[in-house]
Structure formats: C-alpha cells, structure tokens
C-alpha cells in the first residue's frame, strides 16, 4: 500500500470512528461524556506517564477507551514483556477496540500482551497491579458515590509509586450549572469537591491541553510508596499549553 493510499485509509477510518463516537454519545451520553474522540494532543498527554517509563516493562490499564484515541498512542509504546489491559463497558466501542488491536502492525509479535475487556472497571477481575492507569471516564456525569468507588478501585489497582492520569473538560461544570436543575448542579459540585480531595492527597501534576475541543485539564495522581507521606507528593504545576 503506497503512502497516499495509507493516508486515505487512515482519514476514512478517523471519519468512521468520529461518527461511531457521535452515535454512541447520543445513545449513552452519561457514560460516553463527549461528542468527539480525544485529540492527539490530549491523547499524548494522557499517555505521558508510560512514555516516561520507557524502556522499562510496564503494566498499563486504560479505562473508558472509547474508539481508541489514547489506545493508538499506547500500543506502539508497550515494550515486549509489558501488558496493556483495555477496559470499555460500551459493547460497540469494545468490538471496535478489538479490531483496532488485531489490525495494529506494532503488535505482530506481542498481541498476547494486550487484552480488551468489555466490562466496568469496578467489575474487572484481575490479580495484576499497574504501573500506569489512564482513565477516559466522564466523572462529571457520575454520582459522587460512583466516582469515589472508581477512584478507590484505581488506587487499589495501582502499584505503590504508580501513576493515574485522567482528564476533565475546562468550563463544562460552569456551563452545566447555568443550564441544569439545582440537584444536578449540586451533584456536579459534590463530584468536584470529591475529586479535589484526591488531588490534595495524590496529585503530582496538572496541565491544560488547549489543542483539544473543548480544552481539557489533565491530572496526574500517584499512589505513594509510603502512605504516611502521601500529602508530601502534592506538587501541582501551573497550566501549560500543549
């Protein structure tokens, strides 16, 4: 396949994925949380903890992978001997991700290192502990109790010293507060307050990705090696344009 044909195929695939994402967003907006896949700049930022670990072997968990924007960045970076578990509750997205993994040329000799799980992360059965967890779940759409359950699950699945990275859309809470009912606005405030508690204890970085639509804020949290000194790990950086 020549370069022009490859480019045309990739462009057609992105268009198809965009429509798939939009359709599923309309069907399941509360669990999808967006109308478009993450941009490449956001995907790169979310995958950054894995890139920084190279060339060391890593166990990686991606949750809420959607149509695979971040998955595409992770797949080429998985060294031989590493493991990537992809968790996606939406069956249409999960089927798409399996096709993506099967057709990825970077996995010809390490396809058995990647698994797609069509389930919720709270229900994932695994004895693995992960060096990196990448979350694409729309926390702003969930109840506070569910967010707390998911965050607790992430911390349980992380190895001591492991990194969790996730994002939220900038300004979305304020827009929703103007357009939603008081109970809905209260739910969003409670979710934000809950996440701030995790930030205060575990955050090691925060960036704004202006190259995404809408702009997104990316957080990195780290499970402390010594839980007594967990609060000492808080070094939230200023936002930067990526």
mmCIF file of C-alpha atoms in Angstrom:
data_model
loop_
_atom_site.group_PDB
_atom_site.id
_atom_site.type_symbol
_atom_site.label_atom_id
_atom_site.label_comp_id
_atom_site.label_asym_id
_atom_site.label_seq_id
_atom_site.Cartn_x
_atom_site.Cartn_y
_atom_site.Cartn_z
ATOM 1 C CA UNK A 1 0.000 0.000 0.000
ATOM 2 C CA UNK A 2 1.512 3.353 -1.048
ATOM 3 C CA UNK A 3 1.694 6.419 1.169
ATOM 4 C CA UNK A 4 -1.271 8.143 -0.489
ATOM 5 C CA UNK A 5 -3.494 5.081 -0.071
ATOM 6 C CA UNK A 6 -2.428 4.657 3.554
ATOM 7 C CA UNK A 7 -3.222 8.305 4.297
ATOM 8 C CA UNK A 8 -6.630 7.992 2.606
ATOM 9 C CA UNK A 9 -7.437 4.839 4.570
ATOM 10 C CA UNK A 10 -6.427 6.424 7.882
ATOM 11 C CA UNK A 11 -8.512 9.505 7.135
ATOM 12 C CA UNK A 12 -11.550 7.388 6.242
ATOM 13 C CA UNK A 13 -11.087 5.369 9.434
ATOM 14 C CA UNK A 14 -10.980 8.517 11.579
ATOM 15 C CA UNK A 15 -14.165 9.776 9.918
ATOM 16 C CA UNK A 16 -15.927 6.473 10.584
ATOM 17 C CA UNK A 17 -14.762 6.479 14.193
ATOM 18 C CA UNK A 18 -15.977 10.050 14.620
ATOM 19 C CA UNK A 19 -19.463 9.043 13.500
ATOM 20 C CA UNK A 20 -19.377 5.944 15.703
ATOM 21 C CA UNK A 21 -18.415 8.066 18.687
ATOM 22 C CA UNK A 22 -21.154 10.615 17.955
ATOM 23 C CA UNK A 23 -23.841 7.931 17.631
ATOM 24 C CA UNK A 24 -22.833 6.285 20.909
ATOM 25 C CA UNK A 25 -22.656 9.678 22.609
ATOM 26 C CA UNK A 26 -26.260 10.366 21.639
ATOM 27 C CA UNK A 27 -27.351 6.904 22.772
ATOM 28 C CA UNK A 28 -25.373 6.885 26.029
ATOM 29 C CA UNK A 29 -24.336 10.451 26.802
ATOM 30 C CA UNK A 30 -23.983 9.901 30.546
ATOM 31 C CA UNK A 31 -21.405 7.131 30.093
ATOM 32 C CA UNK A 32 -19.678 8.440 26.943
ATOM 33 C CA UNK A 33 -19.474 12.043 28.153
ATOM 34 C CA UNK A 34 -18.422 13.747 24.908
ATOM 35 C CA UNK A 35 -19.478 14.068 21.277
ATOM 36 C CA UNK A 36 -15.992 13.613 19.778
ATOM 37 C CA UNK A 37 -12.912 11.462 20.456
ATOM 38 C CA UNK A 38 -9.930 12.949 22.289
ATOM 39 C CA UNK A 39 -7.484 14.937 20.167
ATOM 40 C CA UNK A 40 -3.963 13.675 19.535
ATOM 41 C CA UNK A 41 -2.523 16.332 21.859
ATOM 42 C CA UNK A 42 -4.790 15.177 24.692
ATOM 43 C CA UNK A 43 -4.049 11.515 23.959
ATOM 44 C CA UNK A 44 -0.301 12.194 24.090
ATOM 45 C CA UNK A 45 -0.625 13.966 27.431
ATOM 46 C CA UNK A 46 -2.670 11.136 28.921
ATOM 47 C CA UNK A 47 -0.103 8.578 27.729
ATOM 48 C CA UNK A 48 2.836 10.613 29.034
ATOM 49 C CA UNK A 49 3.428 8.528 32.214
ATOM 50 C CA UNK A 50 4.030 5.431 30.073
ATOM 51 C CA UNK A 51 6.389 7.300 27.741
ATOM 52 C CA UNK A 52 8.417 8.451 30.740
ATOM 53 C CA UNK A 53 8.816 4.861 31.947
ATOM 54 C CA UNK A 54 10.331 3.643 28.660
ATOM 55 C CA UNK A 55 12.119 1.344 28.069
ATOM 56 C CA UNK A 56 11.130 -0.355 31.340
ATOM 57 C CA UNK A 57 8.419 -3.011 31.251
ATOM 58 C CA UNK A 58 5.071 -1.695 32.455
ATOM 59 C CA UNK A 59 1.630 -2.976 33.306
ATOM 60 C CA UNK A 60 -0.856 -0.471 31.882
ATOM 61 C CA UNK A 61 -4.619 -0.180 32.353
ATOM 62 C CA UNK A 62 -6.732 2.024 30.084
ATOM 63 C CA UNK A 63 -10.322 2.584 31.219
ATOM 64 C CA UNK A 64 -13.038 4.141 29.079
ATOM 65 C CA UNK A 65 -11.038 3.808 25.868
ATOM 66 C CA UNK A 66 -13.878 4.783 23.525
ATOM 67 C CA UNK A 67 -12.823 4.444 19.883
ATOM 68 C CA UNK A 68 -9.131 4.227 20.789
ATOM 69 C CA UNK A 69 -7.642 7.732 20.547
ATOM 70 C CA UNK A 70 -5.364 7.073 23.524
ATOM 71 C CA UNK A 71 -5.047 3.364 22.738
ATOM 72 C CA UNK A 72 -3.305 4.233 19.469
ATOM 73 C CA UNK A 73 -0.675 6.188 21.387
ATOM 74 C CA UNK A 74 -0.199 3.443 23.977
ATOM 75 C CA UNK A 75 0.108 0.463 21.629
ATOM 76 C CA UNK A 76 3.448 1.369 19.975
ATOM 77 C CA UNK A 77 4.949 2.204 23.390
ATOM 78 C CA UNK A 78 4.293 -1.177 25.013
ATOM 79 C CA UNK A 79 7.678 -2.941 25.330
ATOM 80 C CA UNK A 80 7.955 -6.693 24.950
ATOM 81 C CA UNK A 81 7.160 -8.246 28.301
ATOM 82 C CA UNK A 82 4.703 -5.489 29.233
ATOM 83 C CA UNK A 83 0.923 -5.716 29.498
ATOM 84 C CA UNK A 84 -1.942 -3.476 28.380
ATOM 85 C CA UNK A 85 -5.473 -4.122 29.649
ATOM 86 C CA UNK A 86 -8.149 -2.035 27.918
ATOM 87 C CA UNK A 87 -11.481 -1.724 29.739
ATOM 88 C CA UNK A 88 -14.522 -0.463 27.833
ATOM 89 C CA UNK A 89 -18.100 -1.001 29.044
ATOM 90 C CA UNK A 90 -19.769 0.032 25.774
ATOM 91 C CA UNK A 91 -20.049 -3.146 23.628
ATOM 92 C CA UNK A 92 -19.851 -1.240 20.322
ATOM 93 C CA UNK A 93 -16.653 0.520 21.406
ATOM 94 C CA UNK A 94 -15.216 -2.726 22.809
ATOM 95 C CA UNK A 95 -15.761 -4.515 19.480
ATOM 96 C CA UNK A 96 -14.094 -1.621 17.664
ATOM 97 C CA UNK A 97 -11.121 -1.752 20.050
ATOM 98 C CA UNK A 98 -10.645 -5.470 19.447
ATOM 99 C CA UNK A 99 -10.496 -4.807 15.706
ATOM 100 C CA UNK A 100 -8.037 -1.987 16.350
ATOM 101 C CA UNK A 101 -5.755 -4.283 18.351
ATOM 102 C CA UNK A 102 -5.935 -7.111 15.813
ATOM 103 C CA UNK A 103 -5.058 -4.795 12.935
ATOM 104 C CA UNK A 104 -2.259 -2.854 14.632
ATOM 105 C CA UNK A 105 1.101 -3.511 12.890
ATOM 106 C CA UNK A 106 3.030 -2.710 16.086
ATOM 107 C CA UNK A 107 1.579 -5.804 17.761
ATOM 108 C CA UNK A 108 2.570 -8.526 15.314
ATOM 109 C CA UNK A 109 4.866 -10.153 17.888
ATOM 110 C CA UNK A 110 3.224 -9.016 21.118
ATOM 111 C CA UNK A 111 -0.526 -9.239 20.528
ATOM 112 C CA UNK A 112 -0.911 -11.567 23.506
ATOM 113 C CA UNK A 113 0.236 -8.695 25.739
ATOM 114 C CA UNK A 114 -2.937 -6.686 25.001
ATOM 115 C CA UNK A 115 -6.429 -7.585 26.205
ATOM 116 C CA UNK A 116 -9.764 -5.807 25.687
ATOM 117 C CA UNK A 117 -12.299 -6.269 28.496
ATOM 118 C CA UNK A 118 -15.956 -5.409 27.819
ATOM 119 C CA UNK A 119 -16.874 -4.591 31.417
ATOM 120 C CA UNK A 120 -16.893 -1.848 34.038
ATOM 121 C CA UNK A 121 -13.628 -1.266 35.874
ATOM 122 C CA UNK A 122 -15.422 -1.894 39.171
ATOM 123 C CA UNK A 123 -16.198 -5.400 37.884
ATOM 124 C CA UNK A 124 -12.815 -6.133 36.289
ATOM 125 C CA UNK A 125 -11.376 -9.425 37.527
ATOM 126 C CA UNK A 126 -7.595 -9.218 37.700
ATOM 127 C CA UNK A 127 -4.727 -10.016 40.029
ATOM 128 C CA UNK A 128 -2.492 -7.528 38.201
ATOM 129 C CA UNK A 129 -1.189 -4.299 39.734
ATOM 130 C CA UNK A 130 -0.498 -1.497 37.296
ATOM 131 C CA UNK A 131 2.324 0.983 36.855
ATOM 132 C CA UNK A 132 0.111 3.324 34.812
ATOM 133 C CA UNK A 133 -3.670 3.779 34.686
ATOM 134 C CA UNK A 134 -5.175 6.019 32.006
ATOM 135 C CA UNK A 135 -8.812 6.944 32.621
ATOM 136 C CA UNK A 136 -11.145 8.363 29.998
ATOM 137 C CA UNK A 137 -14.264 8.104 32.153
ATOM 138 C CA UNK A 138 -16.529 11.198 32.322
ATOM 139 C CA UNK A 139 -16.540 11.706 36.086
ATOM 140 C CA UNK A 140 -18.659 14.852 35.748
ATOM 141 C CA UNK A 141 -21.544 12.653 34.553
ATOM 142 C CA UNK A 142 -21.418 10.245 37.501
ATOM 143 C CA UNK A 143 -22.841 10.261 41.003
ATOM 144 C CA UNK A 144 -20.310 11.135 43.742
ATOM 145 C CA UNK A 145 -20.595 7.638 45.235
ATOM 146 C CA UNK A 146 -19.718 6.077 41.869
ATOM 147 C CA UNK A 147 -16.751 8.420 41.413
ATOM 148 C CA UNK A 148 -15.489 7.513 44.876
ATOM 149 C CA UNK A 149 -15.848 3.803 44.092
ATOM 150 C CA UNK A 150 -13.950 4.147 40.815
ATOM 151 C CA UNK A 151 -11.157 6.244 42.313
ATOM 152 C CA UNK A 152 -10.799 3.771 45.163
ATOM 153 C CA UNK A 153 -10.603 0.960 42.635
ATOM 154 C CA UNK A 154 -7.885 2.801 40.708
ATOM 155 C CA UNK A 155 -5.786 3.269 43.837
ATOM 156 C CA UNK A 156 -6.203 -0.407 44.734
ATOM 157 C CA UNK A 157 -5.073 -1.446 41.244
ATOM 158 C CA UNK A 158 -2.029 0.858 41.193
ATOM 159 C CA UNK A 159 1.328 -0.373 42.366
ATOM 160 C CA UNK A 160 2.958 1.810 45.033
ATOM 161 C CA UNK A 161 4.549 4.619 43.038
ATOM 162 C CA UNK A 162 2.187 4.009 40.096
ATOM 163 C CA UNK A 163 0.545 6.885 38.213
ATOM 164 C CA UNK A 164 -3.113 7.559 37.419
ATOM 165 C CA UNK A 165 -3.881 10.083 34.690
ATOM 166 C CA UNK A 166 -7.331 11.374 33.750
ATOM 167 C CA UNK A 167 -8.952 14.481 32.283
ATOM 168 C CA UNK A 168 -11.987 16.739 32.517
ATOM 169 C CA UNK A 169 -13.243 19.408 30.146
ATOM 170 C CA UNK A 170 -12.498 23.011 31.059
ATOM 171 C CA UNK A 171 -15.537 25.112 31.901
ATOM 172 C CA UNK A 172 -18.055 22.309 31.463
ATOM 173 C CA UNK A 173 -19.189 22.473 35.090
ATOM 174 C CA UNK A 174 -19.991 26.189 34.834
ATOM 175 C CA UNK A 175 -21.925 25.740 31.602
ATOM 176 C CA UNK A 176 -23.943 22.890 33.060
ATOM 177 C CA UNK A 177 -24.603 24.844 36.243
ATOM 178 C CA UNK A 178 -26.334 27.517 34.167
ATOM 179 C CA UNK A 179 -28.407 25.032 32.172
ATOM 180 C CA UNK A 180 -29.331 22.330 34.682
ATOM 181 C CA UNK A 181 -31.517 21.928 37.745
ATOM 182 C CA UNK A 182 -30.350 22.644 41.278
ATOM 183 C CA UNK A 183 -29.999 18.947 42.199
ATOM 184 C CA UNK A 184 -27.888 18.373 39.081
ATOM 185 C CA UNK A 185 -25.709 21.397 39.850
ATOM 186 C CA UNK A 186 -25.290 20.138 43.422
ATOM 187 C CA UNK A 187 -24.245 16.697 42.140
ATOM 188 C CA UNK A 188 -21.565 18.275 39.963
ATOM 189 C CA UNK A 189 -20.256 20.367 42.873
ATOM 190 C CA UNK A 190 -20.092 17.267 45.047
ATOM 191 C CA UNK A 191 -18.121 15.401 42.363
ATOM 192 C CA UNK A 192 -15.699 18.309 42.006
ATOM 193 C CA UNK A 193 -15.227 18.531 45.792
ATOM 194 C CA UNK A 194 -14.607 14.784 45.977
ATOM 195 C CA UNK A 195 -12.008 14.867 43.201
ATOM 196 C CA UNK A 196 -10.315 17.824 44.895
ATOM 197 C CA UNK A 197 -9.787 15.639 47.957
ATOM 198 C CA UNK A 198 -7.896 13.131 45.812
ATOM 199 C CA UNK A 199 -5.947 15.963 44.173
ATOM 200 C CA UNK A 200 -4.925 17.355 47.555
ATOM 201 C CA UNK A 201 -3.574 13.987 48.655
ATOM 202 C CA UNK A 202 -2.185 12.382 45.494
ATOM 203 C CA UNK A 203 -1.728 14.943 42.688
ATOM 204 C CA UNK A 204 1.718 15.327 41.122
ATOM 205 C CA UNK A 205 0.792 17.315 38.013
ATOM 206 C CA UNK A 206 -1.960 19.270 36.294
ATOM 207 C CA UNK A 207 -1.944 20.674 32.750
ATOM 208 C CA UNK A 208 -4.400 22.320 30.378
ATOM 209 C CA UNK A 209 -4.472 20.957 26.829
ATOM 210 C CA UNK A 210 -5.673 23.841 24.676
ATOM 211 C CA UNK A 211 -5.358 21.764 21.495
ATOM 212 C CA UNK A 212 -8.456 19.740 22.378
ATOM 213 C CA UNK A 213 -12.070 20.679 21.613
ATOM 214 C CA UNK A 214 -13.176 21.617 24.172
ATOM 215 C CA UNK A 215 -9.924 22.335 26.054
ATOM 216 C CA UNK A 216 -9.202 19.713 28.689
ATOM 217 C CA UNK A 217 -7.475 19.650 32.055
ATOM 218 C CA UNK A 218 -5.251 16.620 32.643
ATOM 219 C CA UNK A 219 -4.427 15.428 36.138
ATOM 220 C CA UNK A 220 -1.714 13.008 37.215
ATOM 221 C CA UNK A 221 -2.081 11.305 40.578
ATOM 222 C CA UNK A 222 0.434 8.947 42.143
ATOM 223 C CA UNK A 223 -0.095 6.240 44.697
ATOM 224 C CA UNK A 224 2.514 6.899 47.371
ATOM 225 C CA UNK A 225 5.133 4.309 48.215
ATOM 226 C CA UNK A 226 4.881 5.394 51.846
ATOM 227 C CA UNK A 227 1.239 6.185 52.648
ATOM 228 C CA UNK A 228 2.296 8.168 55.703
ATOM 229 C CA UNK A 229 3.941 10.702 53.395
ATOM 230 C CA UNK A 230 1.164 10.797 50.785
ATOM 231 C CA UNK A 231 0.495 14.518 51.272
ATOM 232 C CA UNK A 232 4.159 15.294 50.612
ATOM 233 C CA UNK A 233 3.659 14.259 46.969
ATOM 234 C CA UNK A 234 1.397 17.223 46.184
ATOM 235 C CA UNK A 235 3.286 19.397 43.683
ATOM 236 C CA UNK A 236 0.600 20.630 41.299
ATOM 237 C CA UNK A 237 2.184 22.565 38.453
ATOM 238 C CA UNK A 238 0.858 25.595 36.640
ATOM 239 C CA UNK A 239 -1.121 25.015 33.449
ATOM 240 C CA UNK A 240 0.854 24.937 30.218
ATOM 241 C CA UNK A 241 -0.235 24.956 26.606
ATOM 242 C CA UNK A 242 0.352 21.658 24.844
#
